[in-house]
Coordinates of C-alpha atoms in Angstrom, one line a residue:
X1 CA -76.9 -3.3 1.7
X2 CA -77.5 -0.3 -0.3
X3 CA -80.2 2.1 1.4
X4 CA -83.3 3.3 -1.1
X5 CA -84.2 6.8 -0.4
X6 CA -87.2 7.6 2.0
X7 CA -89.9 7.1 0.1
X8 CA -92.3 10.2 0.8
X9 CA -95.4 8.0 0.5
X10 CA -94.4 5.4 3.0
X11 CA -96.6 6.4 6.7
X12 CA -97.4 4.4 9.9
X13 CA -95.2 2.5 12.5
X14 CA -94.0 -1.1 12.2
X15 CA -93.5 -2.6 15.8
X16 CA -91.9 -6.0 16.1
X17 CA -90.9 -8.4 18.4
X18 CA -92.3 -9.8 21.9
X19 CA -95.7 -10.1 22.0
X20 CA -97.1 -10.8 25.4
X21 CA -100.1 -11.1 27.5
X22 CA -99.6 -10.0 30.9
X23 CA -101.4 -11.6 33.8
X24 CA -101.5 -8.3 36.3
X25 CA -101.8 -9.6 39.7
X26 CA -102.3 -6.9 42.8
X27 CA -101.0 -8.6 45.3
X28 CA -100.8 -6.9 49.4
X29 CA -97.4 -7.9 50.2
X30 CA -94.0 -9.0 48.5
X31 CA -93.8 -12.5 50.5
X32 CA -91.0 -13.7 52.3
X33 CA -89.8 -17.3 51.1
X34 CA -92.1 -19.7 52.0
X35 CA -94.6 -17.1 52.9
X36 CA -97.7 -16.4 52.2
X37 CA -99.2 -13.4 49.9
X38 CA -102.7 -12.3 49.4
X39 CA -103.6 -11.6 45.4
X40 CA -106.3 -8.5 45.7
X41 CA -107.1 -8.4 41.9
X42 CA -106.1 -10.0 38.2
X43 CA -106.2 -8.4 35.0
X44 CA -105.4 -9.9 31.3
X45 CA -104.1 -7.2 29.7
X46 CA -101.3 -5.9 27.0
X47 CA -97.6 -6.8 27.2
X48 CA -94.2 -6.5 25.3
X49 CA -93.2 -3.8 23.1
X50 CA -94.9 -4.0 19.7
X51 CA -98.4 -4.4 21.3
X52 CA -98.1 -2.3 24.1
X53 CA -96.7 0.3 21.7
X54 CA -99.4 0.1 18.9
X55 CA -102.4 -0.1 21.0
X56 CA -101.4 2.7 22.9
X57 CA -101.2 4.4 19.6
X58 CA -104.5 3.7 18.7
X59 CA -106.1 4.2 22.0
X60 CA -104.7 7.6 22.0
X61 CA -105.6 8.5 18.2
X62 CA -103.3 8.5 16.2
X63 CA -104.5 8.5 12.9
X64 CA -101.5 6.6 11.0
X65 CA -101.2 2.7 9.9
X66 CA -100.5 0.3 12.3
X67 CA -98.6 -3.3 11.6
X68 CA -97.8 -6.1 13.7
X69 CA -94.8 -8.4 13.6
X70 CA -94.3 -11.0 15.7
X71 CA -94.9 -15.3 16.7
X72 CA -97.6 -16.0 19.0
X73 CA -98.8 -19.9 19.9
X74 CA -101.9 -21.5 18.0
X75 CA -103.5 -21.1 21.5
X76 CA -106.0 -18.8 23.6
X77 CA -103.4 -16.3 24.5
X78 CA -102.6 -16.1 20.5
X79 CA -106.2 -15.2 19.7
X80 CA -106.7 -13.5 22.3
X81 CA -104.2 -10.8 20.7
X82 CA -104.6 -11.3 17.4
X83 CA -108.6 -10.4 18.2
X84 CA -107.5 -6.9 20.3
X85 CA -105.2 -5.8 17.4
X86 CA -107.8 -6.3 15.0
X87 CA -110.1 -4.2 17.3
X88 CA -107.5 -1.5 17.5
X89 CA -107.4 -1.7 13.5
X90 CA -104.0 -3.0 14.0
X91 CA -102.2 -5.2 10.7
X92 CA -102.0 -8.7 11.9
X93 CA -100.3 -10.3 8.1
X94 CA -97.0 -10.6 9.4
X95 CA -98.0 -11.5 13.4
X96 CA -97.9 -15.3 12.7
X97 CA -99.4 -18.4 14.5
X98 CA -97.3 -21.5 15.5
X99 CA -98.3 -25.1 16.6
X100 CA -94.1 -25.4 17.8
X101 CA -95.1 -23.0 21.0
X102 CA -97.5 -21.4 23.4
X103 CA -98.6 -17.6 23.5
X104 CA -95.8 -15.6 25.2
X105 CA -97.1 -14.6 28.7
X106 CA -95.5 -12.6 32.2
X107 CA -96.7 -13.1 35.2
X108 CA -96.6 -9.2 36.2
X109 CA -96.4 -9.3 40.5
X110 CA -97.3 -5.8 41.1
X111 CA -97.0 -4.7 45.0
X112 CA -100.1 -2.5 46.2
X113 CA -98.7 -0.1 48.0
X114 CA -95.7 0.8 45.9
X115 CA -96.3 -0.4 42.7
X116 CA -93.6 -2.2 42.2
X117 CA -93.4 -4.9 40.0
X118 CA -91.6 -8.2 40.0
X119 CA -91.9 -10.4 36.5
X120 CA -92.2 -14.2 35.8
X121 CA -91.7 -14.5 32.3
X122 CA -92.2 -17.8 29.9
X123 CA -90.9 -16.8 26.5
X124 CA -92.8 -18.8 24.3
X125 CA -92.9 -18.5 20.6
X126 CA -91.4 -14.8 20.1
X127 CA -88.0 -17.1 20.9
X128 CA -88.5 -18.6 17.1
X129 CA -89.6 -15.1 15.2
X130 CA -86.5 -13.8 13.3
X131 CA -88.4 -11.6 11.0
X132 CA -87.5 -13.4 7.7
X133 CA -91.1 -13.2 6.7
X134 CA -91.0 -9.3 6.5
X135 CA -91.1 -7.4 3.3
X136 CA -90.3 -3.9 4.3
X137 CA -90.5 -3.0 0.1
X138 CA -94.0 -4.1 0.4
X139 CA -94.6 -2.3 4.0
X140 CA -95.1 1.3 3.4
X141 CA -94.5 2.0 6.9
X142 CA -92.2 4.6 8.1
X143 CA -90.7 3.5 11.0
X144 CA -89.8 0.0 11.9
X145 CA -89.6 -0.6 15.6
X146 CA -88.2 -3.5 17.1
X147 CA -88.0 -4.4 20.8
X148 CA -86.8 -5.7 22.9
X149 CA -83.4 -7.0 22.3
X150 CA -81.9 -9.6 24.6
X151 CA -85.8 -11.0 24.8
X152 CA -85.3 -12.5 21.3
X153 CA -83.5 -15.5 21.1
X154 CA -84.0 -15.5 17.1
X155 CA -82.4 -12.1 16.4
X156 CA -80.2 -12.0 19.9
X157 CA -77.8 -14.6 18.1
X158 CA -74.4 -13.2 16.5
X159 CA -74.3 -12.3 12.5
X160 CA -71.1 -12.1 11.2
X161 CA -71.5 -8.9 8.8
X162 CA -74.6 -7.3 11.0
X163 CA -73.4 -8.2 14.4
X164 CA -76.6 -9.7 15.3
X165 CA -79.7 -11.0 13.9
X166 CA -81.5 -8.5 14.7
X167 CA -78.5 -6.1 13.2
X168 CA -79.5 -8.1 9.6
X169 CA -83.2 -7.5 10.0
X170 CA -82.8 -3.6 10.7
X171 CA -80.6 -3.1 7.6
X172 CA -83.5 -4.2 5.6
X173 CA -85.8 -2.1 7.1
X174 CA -83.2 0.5 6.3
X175 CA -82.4 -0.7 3.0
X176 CA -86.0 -0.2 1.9
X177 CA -86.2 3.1 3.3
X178 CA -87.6 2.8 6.8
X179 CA -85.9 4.6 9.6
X180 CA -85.5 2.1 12.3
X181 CA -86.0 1.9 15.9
X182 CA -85.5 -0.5 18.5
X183 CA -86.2 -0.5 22.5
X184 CA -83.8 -3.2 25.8
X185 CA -85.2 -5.0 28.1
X186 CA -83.5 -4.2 31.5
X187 CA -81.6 -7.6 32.2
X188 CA -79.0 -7.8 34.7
X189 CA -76.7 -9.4 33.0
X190 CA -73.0 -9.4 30.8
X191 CA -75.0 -9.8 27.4
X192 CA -75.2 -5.8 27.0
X193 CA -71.6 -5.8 24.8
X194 CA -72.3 -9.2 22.9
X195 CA -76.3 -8.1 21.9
X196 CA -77.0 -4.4 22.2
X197 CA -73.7 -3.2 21.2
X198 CA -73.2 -4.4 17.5
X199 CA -76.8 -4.1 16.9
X200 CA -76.6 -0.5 17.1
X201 CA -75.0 0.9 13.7
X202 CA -78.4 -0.1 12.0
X203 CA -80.7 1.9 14.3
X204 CA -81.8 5.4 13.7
X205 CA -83.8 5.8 16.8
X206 CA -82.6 3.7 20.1
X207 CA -84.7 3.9 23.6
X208 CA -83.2 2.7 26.7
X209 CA -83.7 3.4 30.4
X210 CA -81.2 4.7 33.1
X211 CA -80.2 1.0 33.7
X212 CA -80.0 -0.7 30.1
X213 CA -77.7 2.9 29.3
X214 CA -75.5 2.1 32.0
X215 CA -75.3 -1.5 31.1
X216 CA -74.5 -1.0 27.5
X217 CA -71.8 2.0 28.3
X218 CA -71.0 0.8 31.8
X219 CA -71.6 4.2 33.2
X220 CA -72.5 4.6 36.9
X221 CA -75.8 7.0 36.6
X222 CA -77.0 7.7 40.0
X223 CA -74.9 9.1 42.9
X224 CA -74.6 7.6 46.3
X225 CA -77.5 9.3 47.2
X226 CA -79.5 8.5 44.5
X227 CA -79.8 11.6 42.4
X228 CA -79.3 11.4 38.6
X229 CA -75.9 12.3 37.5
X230 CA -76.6 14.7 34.6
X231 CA -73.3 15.0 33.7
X232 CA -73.0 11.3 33.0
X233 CA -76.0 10.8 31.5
X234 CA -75.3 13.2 28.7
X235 CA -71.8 11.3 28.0
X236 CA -73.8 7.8 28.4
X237 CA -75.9 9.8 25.8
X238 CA -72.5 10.8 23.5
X239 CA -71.0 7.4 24.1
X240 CA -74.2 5.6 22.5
X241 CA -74.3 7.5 19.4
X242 CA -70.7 7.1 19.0
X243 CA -71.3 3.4 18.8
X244 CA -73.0 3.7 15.8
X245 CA -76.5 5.1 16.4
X246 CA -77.7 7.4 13.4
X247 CA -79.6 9.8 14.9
X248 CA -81.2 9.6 18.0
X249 CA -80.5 8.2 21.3
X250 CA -83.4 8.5 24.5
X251 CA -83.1 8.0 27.8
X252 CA -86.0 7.8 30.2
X253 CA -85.7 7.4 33.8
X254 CA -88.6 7.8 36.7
X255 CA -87.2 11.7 36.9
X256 CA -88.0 12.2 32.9
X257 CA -86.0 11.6 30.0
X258 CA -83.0 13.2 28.1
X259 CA -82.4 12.9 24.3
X260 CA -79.4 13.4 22.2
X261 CA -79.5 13.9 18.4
X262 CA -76.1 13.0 16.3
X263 CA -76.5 16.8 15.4
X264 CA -75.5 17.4 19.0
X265 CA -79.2 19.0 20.0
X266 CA -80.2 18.0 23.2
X267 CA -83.4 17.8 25.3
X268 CA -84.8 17.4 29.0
X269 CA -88.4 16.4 30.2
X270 CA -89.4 16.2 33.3
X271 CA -91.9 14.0 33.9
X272 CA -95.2 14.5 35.6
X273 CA -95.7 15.5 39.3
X274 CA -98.4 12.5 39.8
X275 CA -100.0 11.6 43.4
X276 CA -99.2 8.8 45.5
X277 CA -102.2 7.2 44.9
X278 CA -102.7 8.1 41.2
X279 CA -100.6 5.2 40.5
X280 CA -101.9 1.9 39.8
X281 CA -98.5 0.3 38.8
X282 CA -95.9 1.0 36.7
X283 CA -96.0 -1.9 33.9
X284 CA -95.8 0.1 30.8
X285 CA -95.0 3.2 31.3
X286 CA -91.7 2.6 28.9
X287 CA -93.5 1.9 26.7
X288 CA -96.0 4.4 26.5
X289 CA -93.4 7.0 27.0
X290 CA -91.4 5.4 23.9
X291 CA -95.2 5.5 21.5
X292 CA -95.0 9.2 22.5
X293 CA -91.6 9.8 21.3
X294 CA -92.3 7.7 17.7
X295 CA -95.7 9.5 17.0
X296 CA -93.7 12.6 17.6
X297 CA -90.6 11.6 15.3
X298 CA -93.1 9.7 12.8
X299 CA -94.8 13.3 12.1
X300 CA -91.5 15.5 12.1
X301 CA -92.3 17.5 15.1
X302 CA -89.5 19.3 17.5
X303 CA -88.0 17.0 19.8
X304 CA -89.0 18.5 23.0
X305 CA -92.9 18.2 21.9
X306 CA -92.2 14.3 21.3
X307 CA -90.4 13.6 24.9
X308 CA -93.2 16.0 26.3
X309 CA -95.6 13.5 24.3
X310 CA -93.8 10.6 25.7
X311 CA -93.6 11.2 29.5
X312 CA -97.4 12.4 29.2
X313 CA -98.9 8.9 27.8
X314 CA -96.7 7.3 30.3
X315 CA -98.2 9.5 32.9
X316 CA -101.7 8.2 31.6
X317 CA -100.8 4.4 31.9
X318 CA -99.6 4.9 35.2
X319 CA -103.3 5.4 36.0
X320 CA -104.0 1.3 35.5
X321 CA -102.3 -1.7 36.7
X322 CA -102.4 -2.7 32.9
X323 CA -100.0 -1.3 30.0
X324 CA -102.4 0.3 28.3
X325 CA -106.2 0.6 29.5
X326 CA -104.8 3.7 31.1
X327 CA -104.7 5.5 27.7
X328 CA -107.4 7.3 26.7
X329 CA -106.7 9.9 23.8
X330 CA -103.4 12.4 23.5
X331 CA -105.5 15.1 24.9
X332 CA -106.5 13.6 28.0
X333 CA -102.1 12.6 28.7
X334 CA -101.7 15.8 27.6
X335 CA -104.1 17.1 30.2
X336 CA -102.6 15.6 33.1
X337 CA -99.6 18.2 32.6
X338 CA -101.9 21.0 33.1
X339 CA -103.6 18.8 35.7
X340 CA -101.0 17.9 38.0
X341 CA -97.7 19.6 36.7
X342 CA -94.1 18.5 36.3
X343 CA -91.5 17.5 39.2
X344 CA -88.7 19.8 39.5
X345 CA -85.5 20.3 37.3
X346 CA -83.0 17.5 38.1
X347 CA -80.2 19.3 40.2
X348 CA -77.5 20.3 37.9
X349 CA -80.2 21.8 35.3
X350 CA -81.9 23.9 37.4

């Protein structure tokens, strides 16, 4: 395909993919098998990528177009989102309805002492949506955002020009203009080299955690005693790029994050110096951190404001057992850096 320039009218973020709707259940202990656990509290609230990512968007102001892309069932769940994103002013034309499946949803097992999470996930109709519905000349949105890969059985399968599916669908978005984006699911798996891997010379901006980098490059990230190898992350870093990313590559990790431009610019955040009890669980915090980053990239600013940006909103959702009813406007995330600080250089940057 033969890229269009970058129109300078097109503005706003196109997320697609898994839409979910997690069930958040506190519960008092992880149970042995057979074993009984207590469930303190349940919340309905905001799962997968594209919706986690565009309502925290709007919940913390920003001020561009939003679009939704995605399959959800002809069922509660459905309307269920397709109600929120029209109360977050989010575009529901190409977030379709189908009779074939029910409303993806996770059962989100979150521990209530540690936070922890454990997931029961039912796919549900984001394993039909390939995106052949999209008209990215007719979207005017900047960035196209698509997440997560290996969670998409429609776009996970093999292409023999793109790699994958999902490779074919992000060289339109390019094509038309849009610099593209996409976001992993941490799977412990082999499917790393067969999925991630060729999708990757049609993204321009690519987000994974410490484990999905280590998968895809098969790095070893941490030392024996659990520290973050910096050396190795910025190599993980290189070694991404050179298999085929455009611009960017961002990895984020509880410590903060690290970002490497194909320019060879490079950038550390550490994230925030939170309480014990400040967190409510962790579900969400990717992608908070990864709405951050795109706001940052979608208006041109210097990469160290966007990760700063990112780990800030992620600090915010940490505040609620949900994804995103933590967020309450980029000046209150960005207050809880001058509230509470930042942890302390990873050793080997101090």
């Amino acid at each position: 395909m033969k890229a269009k320039a970058s129109a300078p009218s097109r503005r706003g973020i196109l997320a697609g993919g898994n839409w979910i709707v997690d069930q958040v259940k506190i519960i008092d202990v992880w149970p042995q098998p057979e074993q009984l656990a207590n469930i303190l509290k349940q919340t309905q609230g905001t799962g997968g990528a594209p919706f986690n990512v565009l309502v925290t968007l709007a919940r913390a102001g920003a001020l561009f177009p939003l679009w939704g892309a995605g399959m959800v069932g002809n069922d509660l769940l459905g309307r269920w989102i397709l109600d929120t994103c029209r109360r977050y002013k989010i575009n529901t034309r190409y977030l379709g309805q189908t009779p074939r499946a029910a409303t993806s949803f996770t059962d989100v097992m979150t521990e209530q002492q540690t936070g922890r999470r454990t997931f029961f996930h039912a796919r549900g109709a984001n394993a039909l949506w390939r995106g052949e519905d999209l008209d990215f000349d007719k979207i005017r949105a900047r960035i196209f955002h698509l997440a997560y890969l290996l969670l998409l059985d429609g776009l996970d399968q093999p292409d023999p020009k793109f790699g994958t599916r999902a490779g074919r669908l992000l060289a339109r978005a390019q094509a038309a203009g849009m610099k593209t984006s996409v976001d992993v699911v941490s799977e412990d798996s082999d499917r790393y080299a067969r999925v991630v891997k060729p999708t990757l010379p049609h993204v321009d901006y690519c987000f994974l955690n410490e484990i999905e980098a280590a998968r895809t490059t098969g790095f070893t990230l941490r030392q024996p005693n659990g520290n973050l190898d910096v050396v190795t992350l910025r190599h993980a870093a290189g070694a991404i790029l050179q298999m085929g990313v455009r611009e960017l590559v961002v990895i984020h990790f509880p410590e903060g994050a690290f970002a490497r431009t194909r320019r060879g610019e490079d950038a550390w955040q550490m994230s925030l110096r939170l309480p014990d009890k400040y967190v409510a669980g962790t579900a969400g915090a990717g992608d908070a951190f990864c709405a951050g980053v795109l706001w940052g990239l979608h208006e041109g600013w210097e990469l160290q404001r966007c990760l700063l940006t990112g780990v800030c909103l992620a600090a915010a959702s940490l505040s609620d057992a949900t994804c995103t009813d933590g967020i309450k406007s980029l000046s209150h995330a960005l207050g809880l850096a001058r509230r509470f600080g930042f942890r302390p250089p990873l050793q080997g940057l101090e």
